[in-house]
Structures are given as structure tokens and as C-alpha cells.
Amino acid sequence: MEIIVCVKRVPVTQEVDLAINPQKNDIRKDMLAYVINEWDNYAIEEAIKLKEKLGGTVTAVTIGSEDDEEALRRCLAMGADKAFRIDPGNLVMDSFVISKILAQFIKGQPHDLVFTGVQRDDLNEGAVGTMLAEHLGLPHAEVVRRVEPAGNEATIRVELEGGTDEVSKIKLPALLSIQTGINEPRYVSIMGIRKAAKKELNVAGVDTLGLAATDLQPRTMVEEIFLPPETEGAQFIEGDPATIAEEILRILKEKGVSI
Amino acid sequence: MGEIFVVVEHRKGEVREVTYQMLWKANDLCQKLSHTLTAVLIGGKDEPFLNELKERADKVIVVEGLQNFNGDLYKEILFRLIQENKPLLTMVAHTPWGMDFAPSLSVKLGYPIVTDCVDVVIDSGKPKAVRQIYSGKLFSRVAFQEAAGYLITIRSGAFPAEKVGEHKGEIVRKPMPADLPQVGKQFVGFEDAGAGAVDITQAELLVSIGRGVGEADKVPIVKELADKMKGVLSCSRPVVDKNWLPKYHQVGTSGKSVKPKVYLAFGISGAFQHVAGITGAGCVIAVNKDKKAPIFRVADYGVVEDLFKVVDALKAKLA
């Protein structure tokens, strides 16, 4: 089974104060820590699990700068066989451009399954997977939380709302957007990442892929980013933990909760 | 005069609330643009909510003959309808089903798309999309490249669902296109993912934990407090993803909607999918180390503190 997994590195923005850049079209990222996108981490784990069961090759691909190779090294340490980085240079990319670049790369690689994460943690767009499937002409499914390949098809489980799952059969090759919680991603040690340094990591400029200028033209543009509108928000309870606890218990009583 | 399309999302004979929310917003946009509002219903025969749709749109296009949702067939049918009618804007729900066809429809049509939007504004006669980024800590306004039409997917809960304006929707029935391609995905069935030992939907007090709890071994510390308070333990998605608690404890879009008198949230950042599940709570008290956590925007009371200090203090008071 040949599996290609599209991954990316995203900034950690929880429990961090974010600053808007001078152009007001993004945040300042120079001081932020980066991690592999959470959904992609589950996607790479799922690919490696399938490879361990069925044999084959797992290839990780990212579009990004040299710093983004960190995400690929992590995939290699987890058990991916090959990694590719496509360097976009200064290209401005929206989901459409990203999906075009990935499609062009994947066309030249053998694949029975292509995985993406459901969405990227920073912008939550969730559009690349389905666009990519359209460019490649592959059957696809979104928000997948189980994959069981058998022969030339796979049984999949898609997570809908309210605790309902939808079970389908999908023909291979196919593209699946993987949901968090589908597996338990394995732990990667610093040692493991060092060992994986010997594995193949290829780099190519986006200009080497033979894409047309219209493929690299974004169809949407961020005009401005801004702070959320003011809401009333929470009334903050101040004081030491004992005072806070007392106040919480008072509120519970006031709201008619019997303890 | 132009047109706005709203793609109806429905399941098991019931329209999904997000459809009415989209119609509410589309009605507002149609007034601003002097456009007409068309709901597009693709489904089985005689879907029971057709009359309700008529009262919310100027036209309802009905394509019958598709018993179960299939993203690729939706894409193909909508592609044909959009080419024929050329609506300025087509609105689709940002749901697992909407996301299964809206981006590929955008590619097939050559129309730009902005996904997961919480608002749509009109600027010089053109739509622009407003969305949340970085876990809702910031908003972004996105413009489209000039095109014949535009696609937007709308986050569930972004708008009210009430009926607005006077509509006497004309019903236009269209046959299922005869030239639909073979699709690679076949529906097998629905399954319940979340039944279990605890029913969080009936609790008076929910003591809920999120990623901030840190590790599986710390979960019993909060469980103990929940027991002491005669409350029920619930959680946000990351806790289930990490296998710290079974799925039936999960509150939110993919879990359960809850309506306790008090929802006590420990270490929950407040992603919108989670917040959507607690809109029925009488009172929300949130404890989180991050003062900027989005949960504080919806909570009634907030505590910026290490959650375990508060848990221990509560236990001490109840001892």
C-alpha cells in the first residue's frame, strides 16, 4: 500500500498573546513556537499503522521553508519512509494554490491512499483535501475516524454531528481527510529524530513542478485581520484559591444546584 | 437582478438548523443587493420540510431522487444548477457534509471559495467573507478574486435561525440529471458513536475538563470533585481524542449538547465546536490559565488560575 500524507507545521497560539503584523494581514510569527499540525499528526500515524499491517511505503510531503523540515523529520522518525519538501519561495498561497501544488506533486508519485488532516489548526479552513481530490480525480471523504482497506476498496467511518457516524465504502485509490482521535499518535524522542536524519528528505522548488501561472494565482485574499468584537465577557472572580472556591459555591447555590 | 443560492442540508427527513441560519443571512444579503433568494434542495422524494423552506425563500429548486447524501453527486448536480442559473453567491454549511463537496465544486466551477465563515459583508456590490482564525483569538476579512460567482461555507451557529421577511417560495422541480458520473463512494449506514454509561445531557451540574488537565493521570482528581459536588464529569474533544475519557462524556458539535444549571469548565479553551454544545447551560463558570482563552468570551464567570489549585480549594471547602 502506497500512502502519501500531506503535513504542515503550524504556530502554537494557545496560551500566547498574539500581535498583528504591520500589514494587518497576519500575526507576527517570529516569537512563536511551531509544531506539526495536530490533524496531520494523526494522519501520519494512521498511514504508518496501515503500512505496518499491510506493507508498502509512507511518503510525507510539505510545502514550506527549511524550518518546516522539522515536521518532516518528525514524520520520518515516526516511521515514514520518504519525505519531500516543496519550497514555495515567496509565493502567496491560499487553499486553491496549496491544493494545486500538492496535486502536481502527487500525480508523479504512486499512491493508493492520500491523507490530509481535516484542517490546519491556525486558519481552520479545511478545504485543501477536497480540492486536492478534485484535481486528482480521486474519490474522497472528509472527517474520517476509521479506515479499513480490503482489496481495491476501504470501509471508512466519517464523523458527523451529535455523536453520529456515517459508514461508507470507498474505491481505492482515494483521498481521506483524517480526524483527530482516530488513533494514538506514537511518541517521538529527540533520539528518534536524530536516527531518522539518515532517511531520504528531498527538496524541490515549486518552479520545478511545471505548474501554470494561473495555478499559482490565489483566488482569495486576506484583506485585514482584527480583534474580535467586544462582548460583555465573563465577570472575573479574583482572590486566592480559597476565596475563589467560596465564590463558586455561592454561585452554584444561587443557581439552584444542590451539592 | 441576481440570485443567491443556499444549499439545504438535511438528514433523516429533518432539515439541519444551519440551513435556516444560512437563509436568515442570505435574506439580509438579498435585501442589500436587491437579489432573489433560492434554496436548493437535493434529496429523496417529498422531503417533509419543503413547506417550511417555501416560507423562507423566493424560490425552492427541488431535485428529487437521491436517497442518501453523496458529496460527489451534490457537486455534480450543483455544478449544473449553478451553470444554468449563475447565482452571484452560493452558501453551503461548513459541516462534514458541506465540506465534502463545496471545495471541489469551487474547483470544478472555477469559482473562489472561503470556508468556515461567521459573517458575509457587502463591499461595493461584492461579497466578502469574515472568518475566525487562531482559535477565535482574531478575525479575518477575506476578499474574492473577481469571478462569475462565489462560494462561501457558513459555520453552524453564526446567525439566528428565525424566519424573516415575507416569502412565497415558488417550487421549481428539476429532474435528476441523466448524465451523472459513477461515484467512488457508497453509503452503508449511520452508526451511533457515543452511547455509554453516563448521560451528560440530563445533568444539573457538569464538571467539565479540557486539554488543560494535562494528562490522563490527573483526570481522577477532577472526577473526585465532580462526585463530591454530585455533578457529572464531562469534557471537551481533546480529552476524548487522547483517550482520557470515553466519547459519551464529550460536549460539543461532535459530542452532545448539554443544558445544566451550571457548567463548570476546567482547562477548556473554548473552541467554537465546544461552545456550540453549551449554549443551553444556565450559567458557565470557566477556570483557565490563559486570560485570552475564548471560553471567557462566553462564560458568565471567569477565573484566571491554575485549575488544580481551584479544584483542591473546592474539595477542601466540601470536606
Coordinates of C-alpha atoms in Angstrom, one line a residue:
Chain A
M1 CA 0.0 0.0 0.0
E2 CA 1.5 3.3 -1.1
I3 CA 0.4 6.2 1.1
I4 CA 1.1 9.9 0.7
V5 CA 0.5 12.1 3.7
C6 CA 0.3 15.9 3.4
V7 CA 1.6 17.6 6.5
K8 CA 2.4 21.1 7.7
R9 CA 3.8 22.9 10.6
V10 CA 1.7 25.5 12.5
P11 CA 2.4 28.0 15.2
V12 CA 1.2 27.3 18.7
T13 CA -1.3 30.1 19.6
Q14 CA -3.0 28.7 22.7
E15 CA -1.9 30.5 25.9
V16 CA 0.0 33.0 23.9
D17 CA -0.6 36.7 23.3
L18 CA -0.8 37.3 19.6
A19 CA 0.3 40.5 17.9
I20 CA -1.0 41.7 14.5
N21 CA 1.7 42.4 11.9
P22 CA 2.2 46.0 10.4
Q23 CA 0.5 45.0 7.1
K24 CA -2.5 43.8 9.3
N25 CA -2.9 40.7 7.2
D26 CA -1.4 38.2 9.6
I27 CA 0.0 37.8 13.1
R28 CA 3.7 38.3 14.0
K29 CA 5.1 34.8 14.0
D30 CA 8.8 35.5 14.9
M31 CA 8.4 34.7 18.6
L32 CA 6.0 31.7 18.2
A33 CA 6.8 28.1 18.7
Y34 CA 5.8 25.6 16.0
V35 CA 4.5 22.1 16.0
I36 CA 3.2 19.6 13.4
N37 CA -0.5 20.3 12.7
E38 CA -2.4 18.1 15.2
W39 CA -4.7 16.6 12.5
D40 CA -1.6 15.8 10.3
N41 CA 0.0 14.0 13.3
Y42 CA -3.0 11.6 13.4
A43 CA -2.9 11.3 9.6
I44 CA 0.8 10.2 9.6
E45 CA 0.2 7.8 12.4
E46 CA -2.7 6.2 10.6
A47 CA -0.6 5.8 7.4
I48 CA 2.2 4.2 9.4
K49 CA -0.2 1.8 11.2
L50 CA -1.6 0.8 7.8
K51 CA 1.9 0.2 6.4
E52 CA 2.9 -1.9 9.4
K53 CA -0.2 -4.0 8.8
L54 CA -0.3 -4.2 5.0
G55 CA 3.2 -3.3 3.9
G56 CA 4.2 -0.6 1.4
T57 CA 5.6 2.9 1.7
V58 CA 4.6 6.1 3.5
T59 CA 5.7 9.4 2.0
A60 CA 5.3 12.7 3.8
V61 CA 5.1 15.9 1.9
T62 CA 5.0 19.5 3.0
I63 CA 5.0 22.9 1.3
G64 CA 7.3 25.2 3.3
S65 CA 10.7 26.7 4.2
E66 CA 13.7 24.9 5.6
D67 CA 12.3 25.4 9.1
D68 CA 9.3 23.3 8.1
E69 CA 11.5 20.3 7.6
E70 CA 11.1 19.8 11.3
A71 CA 7.6 18.4 10.6
L72 CA 9.0 16.0 8.0
R73 CA 11.8 14.8 10.3
R74 CA 9.2 14.0 12.9
C75 CA 7.2 12.0 10.3
L76 CA 10.4 10.1 9.3
A77 CA 11.1 9.4 13.0
M78 CA 7.6 8.1 13.4
G79 CA 8.2 5.6 10.6
A80 CA 7.6 7.4 7.2
D81 CA 10.0 6.1 4.5
K82 CA 10.4 9.2 2.4
A83 CA 9.8 12.9 2.8
F84 CA 9.5 15.7 0.3
R85 CA 9.6 19.5 0.9
I86 CA 8.3 21.8 -1.9
D87 CA 9.7 25.2 -1.4
P88 CA 7.2 27.9 -2.4
G89 CA 9.7 30.8 -2.1
N90 CA 7.8 34.0 -1.6
L91 CA 4.6 32.7 -3.2
V92 CA 1.3 33.9 -1.6
M93 CA -0.8 30.8 -1.2
D94 CA -4.5 30.2 -0.5
S95 CA -6.1 26.7 -0.2
F96 CA -6.5 26.6 -4.0
V97 CA -2.8 27.2 -4.7
I98 CA -1.8 24.8 -2.0
S99 CA -4.0 22.1 -3.4
K100 CA -2.7 22.7 -7.0
I101 CA 0.9 22.4 -5.8
L102 CA 0.2 19.2 -3.9
A103 CA -1.8 17.7 -6.8
Q104 CA 1.0 18.3 -9.2
F105 CA 3.5 16.6 -6.8
I106 CA 1.2 13.6 -6.1
K107 CA 0.5 13.0 -9.8
G108 CA 4.1 11.9 -10.1
Q109 CA 4.1 9.6 -7.1
P110 CA 2.5 6.1 -6.8
H111 CA -0.5 6.3 -4.4
D112 CA -3.2 4.0 -3.2
L113 CA -4.2 6.4 -0.4
V114 CA -3.6 10.1 0.1
F115 CA -4.2 11.5 3.6
T116 CA -4.5 15.1 4.7
G117 CA -5.6 16.4 8.1
V118 CA -9.2 17.7 8.3
Q119 CA -7.9 21.2 8.7
R120 CA -5.0 23.3 9.8
D121 CA -5.0 24.4 13.4
D122 CA -4.1 28.1 12.7
L123 CA -6.7 29.0 10.0
N124 CA -9.2 26.1 10.2
E125 CA -10.0 26.3 6.5
G126 CA -10.5 22.6 5.9
A127 CA -10.6 23.0 2.1
V128 CA -7.3 21.6 0.7
G129 CA -8.3 17.9 1.0
T130 CA -11.5 18.1 -1.1
M131 CA -9.9 20.4 -3.6
L132 CA -6.9 18.1 -4.0
A133 CA -9.2 15.1 -4.6
E134 CA -10.9 17.1 -7.3
H135 CA -7.6 17.9 -9.1
L136 CA -6.6 14.3 -8.8
G137 CA -10.0 12.9 -9.8
L138 CA -9.9 10.7 -6.6
P139 CA -12.9 9.5 -4.5
H140 CA -12.6 11.2 -1.2
A141 CA -14.1 11.5 2.3
E142 CA -13.9 14.2 5.0
V143 CA -13.6 13.9 8.8
V144 CA -12.6 10.2 8.7
R145 CA -12.2 8.4 12.0
R146 CA -11.7 4.9 10.8
V147 CA -10.1 3.3 7.7
E148 CA -10.1 -0.4 6.9
P149 CA -8.8 -1.2 3.5
A150 CA -9.7 -4.5 1.9
G151 CA -8.7 -5.3 -1.7
N152 CA -9.4 -2.4 -4.0
E153 CA -11.7 -0.6 -1.6
A154 CA -11.8 0.6 2.0
T155 CA -14.6 0.8 4.6
I156 CA -14.5 4.2 6.3
R157 CA -16.2 5.9 9.1
V158 CA -17.0 9.6 8.9
E159 CA -17.8 11.7 12.0
L160 CA -20.9 13.7 11.7
E161 CA -22.5 15.9 14.3
G162 CA -24.1 14.9 17.6
G163 CA -22.3 11.5 18.0
T164 CA -23.5 10.1 14.7
D165 CA -21.0 8.3 12.4
E166 CA -21.6 7.6 8.7
V167 CA -20.2 4.4 7.3
S168 CA -19.2 4.1 3.6
K169 CA -17.3 2.1 1.2
I170 CA -14.8 3.9 -1.0
K171 CA -12.8 2.8 -4.0
L172 CA -9.0 3.0 -4.0
P173 CA -7.1 5.0 -4.8
A174 CA -8.8 7.6 -2.6
L175 CA -8.1 10.7 -0.6
L176 CA -9.1 10.8 3.0
S177 CA -9.1 13.8 5.4
I178 CA -8.2 12.4 8.8
Q179 CA -9.9 13.5 12.0
T180 CA -8.2 13.7 15.4
G181 CA -8.8 10.8 17.8
I182 CA -8.6 8.2 15.0
N183 CA -5.6 6.6 16.7
E184 CA -3.0 7.3 19.4
P185 CA 0.0 9.0 17.6
R186 CA 3.2 7.4 18.8
Y187 CA 5.7 9.3 20.9
V188 CA 8.8 10.7 19.1
S189 CA 12.0 11.1 21.0
I190 CA 14.8 13.5 20.2
M191 CA 16.9 10.3 19.7
G192 CA 14.4 9.0 17.2
I193 CA 14.5 12.2 15.2
R194 CA 18.3 12.1 15.1
K195 CA 18.2 8.5 13.9
A196 CA 15.8 9.4 11.2
A197 CA 18.2 12.0 9.9
K198 CA 19.6 9.4 7.6
K199 CA 16.3 8.9 5.8
E200 CA 15.6 10.5 2.4
L201 CA 14.4 14.1 2.5
N202 CA 14.1 15.6 -0.9
V203 CA 13.7 19.3 -1.6
A204 CA 12.3 20.9 -4.8
G205 CA 11.4 24.4 -5.8
V206 CA 7.8 25.0 -6.7
D207 CA 9.0 26.3 -10.1
T208 CA 10.3 22.8 -11.0
L209 CA 6.8 21.2 -10.9
G210 CA 5.7 22.7 -14.2
L211 CA 2.6 24.5 -12.9
A212 CA 0.9 27.2 -15.0
A213 CA 0.8 30.7 -13.7
T214 CA -3.0 30.5 -13.2
D215 CA -2.5 27.5 -10.9
L216 CA -0.3 29.7 -8.6
Q217 CA -2.7 32.6 -8.5
P218 CA -4.6 32.8 -5.2
R219 CA -8.4 33.2 -5.6
T220 CA -8.9 34.7 -2.2
M221 CA -7.0 37.4 -0.4
V222 CA -6.9 38.3 3.3
E223 CA -7.7 42.0 3.4
E224 CA -7.3 42.6 7.1
I225 CA -7.2 40.8 10.4
F226 CA -8.6 42.3 13.5
L227 CA -9.5 41.7 17.2
P228 CA -12.9 40.1 17.8
P229 CA -15.8 42.4 18.5
E230 CA -16.1 43.3 22.2
T231 CA -18.5 41.2 24.1
E232 CA -19.7 41.6 27.7
G233 CA -17.5 38.6 28.5
A234 CA -17.1 36.9 31.9
Q235 CA -17.2 38.6 35.2
F236 CA -13.8 37.6 36.7
I237 CA -13.5 36.2 40.2
E238 CA -10.4 37.4 41.9
G239 CA -8.6 36.3 45.0
D240 CA -6.7 33.3 46.5
P241 CA -8.0 29.8 45.7
A242 CA -10.0 29.6 48.9
T243 CA -11.9 32.8 48.1
I244 CA -12.5 31.7 44.6
A245 CA -13.8 28.3 45.8
E246 CA -16.2 30.0 48.2
E247 CA -17.5 32.3 45.4
I248 CA -18.0 29.4 43.1
L249 CA -20.0 27.5 45.7
R250 CA -22.1 30.6 46.3
I251 CA -22.9 30.9 42.6
L252 CA -23.9 27.2 42.5
K253 CA -26.3 27.7 45.4
E254 CA -27.7 30.8 43.8
K255 CA -28.3 28.9 40.5
G256 CA -30.2 26.2 42.4
V257 CA -27.6 23.4 42.2
S258 CA -27.8 21.1 45.3
I259 CA -24.5 19.9 46.5
Chain B
M1 CA -31.4 41.1 -10.7
G2 CA -29.1 38.5 -9.4
E3 CA -29.6 35.5 -7.2
I4 CA -28.2 33.9 -4.0
F5 CA -28.3 30.1 -3.6
V6 CA -28.5 28.4 -0.2
V7 CA -27.8 24.6 -0.3
V8 CA -30.2 22.9 2.1
E9 CA -28.6 20.4 4.5
H10 CA -30.9 17.8 5.8
R11 CA -30.6 14.3 7.3
K12 CA -33.1 11.5 8.0
G13 CA -36.1 13.7 6.9
E14 CA -35.1 16.7 9.0
V15 CA -33.6 20.0 7.9
R16 CA -30.4 20.9 9.8
E17 CA -30.7 24.2 11.7
V18 CA -27.7 25.6 9.9
T19 CA -29.8 25.8 6.8
Y20 CA -32.2 28.2 8.4
Q21 CA -29.3 30.2 9.7
M22 CA -27.9 30.5 6.2
L23 CA -31.3 31.5 4.8
W24 CA -31.5 34.2 7.5
K25 CA -28.2 35.7 6.4
A26 CA -29.0 35.2 2.7
N27 CA -32.2 37.1 3.2
D28 CA -30.3 40.0 4.6
L29 CA -27.8 40.0 1.7
C30 CA -30.6 39.8 -0.9
Q31 CA -32.1 42.9 0.6
K32 CA -28.9 44.8 0.4
L33 CA -28.2 43.6 -3.2
S34 CA -31.8 43.5 -4.5
H35 CA -31.2 39.8 -5.3
T36 CA -33.6 36.9 -5.0
L37 CA -33.1 34.1 -2.6
T38 CA -33.2 30.5 -3.9
A39 CA -33.0 27.4 -1.6
V40 CA -31.6 24.3 -3.4
L41 CA -32.9 21.0 -2.0
I42 CA -31.4 17.8 -3.2
G43 CA -32.9 14.8 -1.6
G44 CA -35.3 11.9 -1.6
K45 CA -39.0 12.1 -2.5
D46 CA -41.3 14.6 -0.7
E47 CA -39.0 15.8 2.0
P48 CA -41.3 16.9 4.8
F49 CA -39.7 20.3 5.4
L50 CA -40.4 21.7 1.9
N51 CA -43.3 23.9 3.0
E52 CA -41.1 25.4 5.7
L53 CA -38.4 26.2 3.1
K54 CA -41.1 27.9 0.9
E55 CA -41.7 30.5 3.6
R56 CA -38.0 31.4 3.8
A57 CA -37.0 31.8 0.2
D58 CA -38.3 33.3 -3.1
K59 CA -37.7 30.0 -4.9
V60 CA -37.0 26.4 -3.9
I61 CA -35.3 24.3 -6.5
V62 CA -36.0 20.7 -5.8
V63 CA -34.0 17.8 -7.2
E64 CA -35.5 14.5 -6.1
G65 CA -34.1 11.0 -6.3
L66 CA -31.1 11.0 -4.1
Q67 CA -32.0 8.9 -1.0
N68 CA -28.6 9.3 0.8
F69 CA -26.2 12.2 0.8
N70 CA -23.3 11.8 -1.6
G71 CA -20.8 14.7 -1.9
D72 CA -19.8 13.9 -5.4
L73 CA -23.3 13.8 -6.6
Y74 CA -24.2 17.0 -4.8
K75 CA -21.2 18.5 -6.5
E76 CA -22.3 17.3 -10.0
I77 CA -25.9 18.4 -9.5
L78 CA -25.0 21.8 -8.1
F79 CA -22.4 22.4 -10.8
R80 CA -25.2 22.0 -13.4
L81 CA -27.7 24.2 -11.5
I82 CA -25.1 27.0 -10.9
Q83 CA -24.0 27.0 -14.5
E84 CA -27.6 27.3 -15.6
N85 CA -28.7 30.0 -13.1
K86 CA -25.4 31.8 -12.4
P87 CA -26.1 32.9 -8.8
L88 CA -23.7 35.6 -7.5
L89 CA -23.2 33.7 -4.3
T90 CA -23.8 30.1 -3.2
M91 CA -23.9 29.4 0.5
V92 CA -23.1 25.9 1.9
A93 CA -23.0 24.7 5.5
H94 CA -19.5 24.3 7.0
T95 CA -20.2 20.8 8.2
P96 CA -18.7 17.4 7.5
W97 CA -21.2 17.1 4.5
G98 CA -20.8 20.6 3.3
M99 CA -17.0 20.3 3.4
D100 CA -17.3 17.1 1.3
F101 CA -18.4 19.0 -1.8
A102 CA -18.1 22.8 -1.5
P103 CA -14.3 22.9 -2.1
S104 CA -14.4 20.5 -5.1
L105 CA -17.4 22.4 -6.5
S106 CA -15.4 25.6 -6.3
V107 CA -12.6 23.9 -8.3
K108 CA -15.0 22.5 -10.9
L109 CA -16.7 25.8 -11.4
G110 CA -13.6 27.9 -11.3
Y111 CA -15.3 30.0 -8.5
P112 CA -13.3 31.1 -5.5
I113 CA -14.4 29.8 -2.1
V114 CA -13.9 31.0 1.5
T115 CA -14.7 28.4 4.2
D116 CA -15.9 28.4 7.8
C117 CA -17.3 31.9 7.7
V118 CA -19.1 33.7 10.6
D119 CA -20.2 36.6 8.5
V120 CA -20.7 37.9 5.0
V121 CA -20.4 41.6 4.2
I122 CA -21.1 43.5 1.0
D123 CA -18.5 45.9 -0.2
S124 CA -19.2 47.8 -3.5
G125 CA -21.7 45.2 -4.5
K126 CA -19.3 42.3 -3.9
P127 CA -19.5 39.8 -1.1
K128 CA -16.6 39.5 1.4
A129 CA -16.2 36.8 4.0
V130 CA -15.4 37.2 7.7
R131 CA -13.9 34.2 9.5
Q132 CA -12.2 33.4 12.8
I133 CA -8.6 32.4 12.9
Y134 CA -6.1 31.3 15.6
S135 CA -8.8 29.6 17.7
G136 CA -11.1 32.6 17.5
K137 CA -8.5 34.9 19.0
L138 CA -8.6 37.0 15.8
F139 CA -11.0 37.6 12.9
S140 CA -10.0 38.0 9.3
R141 CA -11.9 39.6 6.4
V142 CA -11.3 37.9 3.1
A143 CA -11.9 39.2 -0.5
F144 CA -12.5 37.1 -3.6
Q145 CA -10.6 37.4 -6.8
E146 CA -13.1 38.7 -9.5
A147 CA -15.1 35.7 -10.9
A148 CA -18.6 34.9 -12.3
G149 CA -19.7 33.7 -8.9
Y150 CA -18.5 32.9 -5.4
L151 CA -18.9 30.1 -2.8
I152 CA -19.0 30.5 1.0
T153 CA -19.3 27.9 3.7
I154 CA -21.0 29.0 6.8
R155 CA -20.2 28.0 10.4
S156 CA -23.1 26.5 12.3
G157 CA -24.5 28.9 14.9
A158 CA -23.1 32.1 13.1
F159 CA -26.6 33.5 12.6
P160 CA -30.1 33.3 14.1
A161 CA -32.4 30.6 12.6
E162 CA -35.7 32.6 12.7
K163 CA -37.9 33.3 9.7
V164 CA -37.5 36.8 8.3
G165 CA -39.4 38.6 5.6
E166 CA -42.4 37.6 3.6
H167 CA -41.7 34.8 1.1
K168 CA -44.0 32.7 -1.0
G169 CA -41.4 30.4 -2.4
E170 CA -42.1 29.1 -5.9
I171 CA -41.3 25.4 -6.2
V172 CA -39.2 24.5 -9.3
R173 CA -38.8 20.8 -9.7
K174 CA -35.8 19.7 -11.7
P175 CA -35.2 16.1 -12.8
M176 CA -32.1 14.3 -11.6
P177 CA -29.5 14.9 -14.4
A178 CA -29.2 11.9 -16.6
D179 CA -25.5 12.3 -17.2
L180 CA -24.2 11.9 -13.6
P181 CA -20.9 10.0 -13.4
Q182 CA -20.3 6.9 -11.4
V183 CA -19.1 7.8 -7.9
G184 CA -16.4 6.1 -5.9
K185 CA -18.1 6.2 -2.5
Q186 CA -21.2 4.3 -1.4
F187 CA -23.2 5.0 1.7
V188 CA -23.6 1.9 4.0
G189 CA -25.3 3.3 7.1
F190 CA -25.4 5.6 10.2
E191 CA -24.0 4.4 13.5
D192 CA -24.2 5.9 17.0
A193 CA -20.7 6.6 18.1
G194 CA -21.4 7.9 21.6
A195 CA -23.8 5.8 23.7
G196 CA -22.4 5.0 27.1
A197 CA -22.7 4.7 30.9
V198 CA -23.2 8.4 31.6
D199 CA -25.8 10.7 30.3
I200 CA -24.3 14.2 30.4
T201 CA -27.4 15.7 28.7
Q202 CA -29.5 15.3 31.9
A203 CA -27.1 16.6 34.5
E204 CA -27.9 19.7 36.7
L205 CA -24.2 20.3 37.3
L206 CA -21.5 19.4 34.8
V207 CA -17.8 19.5 35.9
S208 CA -16.0 19.6 32.6
I209 CA -12.4 19.2 31.7
G210 CA -10.3 20.1 28.7
R211 CA -6.8 19.9 27.4
G212 CA -5.6 22.0 30.3
V213 CA -5.9 19.0 32.6
G214 CA -2.6 17.9 31.0
E215 CA -2.5 14.2 31.4
A216 CA -4.7 11.1 31.9
D217 CA -3.5 10.6 35.5
K218 CA -4.9 14.0 36.5
V219 CA -8.4 13.2 35.3
P220 CA -9.4 11.3 38.6
I221 CA -8.5 14.4 40.6
V222 CA -11.4 16.3 38.9
K223 CA -13.6 13.3 38.8
E224 CA -13.4 13.1 42.6
L225 CA -14.5 16.8 42.8
A226 CA -17.4 16.1 40.4
D227 CA -18.5 13.2 42.7
K228 CA -18.2 15.3 45.8
M229 CA -20.4 18.0 44.2
K230 CA -22.9 15.4 43.0
G231 CA -22.1 16.6 39.5
V232 CA -21.4 14.7 36.3
L233 CA -18.0 14.7 34.7
S234 CA -17.9 15.9 31.1
C235 CA -15.1 17.0 28.7
S236 CA -14.1 18.7 25.5
R237 CA -12.9 17.0 22.4
P238 CA -9.1 16.8 23.0
V239 CA -9.8 14.7 26.2
V240 CA -11.6 12.1 24.1
D241 CA -9.1 12.2 21.3
K242 CA -6.3 11.5 23.8
N243 CA -8.4 8.6 25.3
W244 CA -8.5 10.2 28.7
L245 CA -12.3 9.7 28.8
P246 CA -14.8 7.8 26.6
K247 CA -16.7 9.6 23.9
Y248 CA -20.0 9.7 25.8
H249 CA -18.5 12.3 28.1
Q250 CA -17.9 14.8 25.2
V251 CA -19.7 18.1 25.0
G252 CA -19.8 20.0 21.6
T253 CA -20.7 19.7 18.0
S254 CA -19.4 16.2 17.5
G255 CA -20.4 15.2 21.1
K256 CA -23.6 16.2 22.9
S257 CA -25.4 19.5 23.5
V258 CA -26.0 20.0 27.3
K259 CA -28.2 22.1 29.4
P260 CA -27.0 22.0 33.0
K261 CA -27.9 24.7 35.6
V262 CA -24.2 25.3 35.9
Y263 CA -21.3 24.3 33.6
L264 CA -18.0 24.4 35.4
A265 CA -15.2 24.3 32.8
F266 CA -11.7 23.5 33.9
G267 CA -8.9 24.0 31.4
I268 CA -11.2 24.3 28.4
S269 CA -10.1 26.9 25.9
G270 CA -13.5 27.2 24.3
A271 CA -13.2 26.2 20.6
F272 CA -16.4 27.1 18.8
Q273 CA -17.3 23.4 18.4
H274 CA -17.3 23.1 22.2
V275 CA -19.1 26.4 22.9
A276 CA -21.9 25.3 20.5
G277 CA -22.7 22.5 22.9
I278 CA -23.1 24.7 26.0
T279 CA -25.5 27.4 24.7
G280 CA -28.2 25.8 26.7
A281 CA -26.3 26.0 30.0
G282 CA -27.9 28.2 32.7
C283 CA -24.5 29.6 33.9
V284 CA -20.9 28.9 32.7
I285 CA -18.0 29.3 35.1
A286 CA -14.6 28.9 33.4
V287 CA -11.3 28.3 35.0
N288 CA -8.3 28.7 32.7
K289 CA -4.7 29.9 32.9
D290 CA -4.9 31.9 29.7
K291 CA -6.8 35.2 30.2
K292 CA -7.3 35.4 26.4
A293 CA -8.9 32.0 26.1
P294 CA -12.1 32.3 24.0
I295 CA -14.1 30.5 26.7
F296 CA -14.1 33.7 28.8
R297 CA -16.0 35.5 26.0
V298 CA -19.0 33.2 26.5
A299 CA -18.6 32.4 30.3
D300 CA -20.7 34.2 32.9
Y301 CA -17.9 33.9 35.4
G302 CA -14.2 33.6 34.8
V303 CA -11.2 32.5 37.0
V304 CA -7.7 33.0 35.7
E305 CA -5.8 30.4 37.8
D306 CA -4.2 27.0 37.8
L307 CA -7.2 24.7 37.7
F308 CA -5.8 22.2 40.2
K309 CA -5.5 25.0 42.8
V310 CA -9.2 25.8 42.4
V311 CA -10.1 22.1 42.4
D312 CA -8.2 21.5 45.6
A313 CA -9.7 24.5 47.3
L314 CA -13.2 23.4 46.3
K315 CA -12.6 19.9 47.7
A316 CA -11.3 21.5 51.0
K317 CA -14.5 23.6 51.3
L318 CA -16.7 20.5 50.7
A319 CA -14.7 18.2 53.1

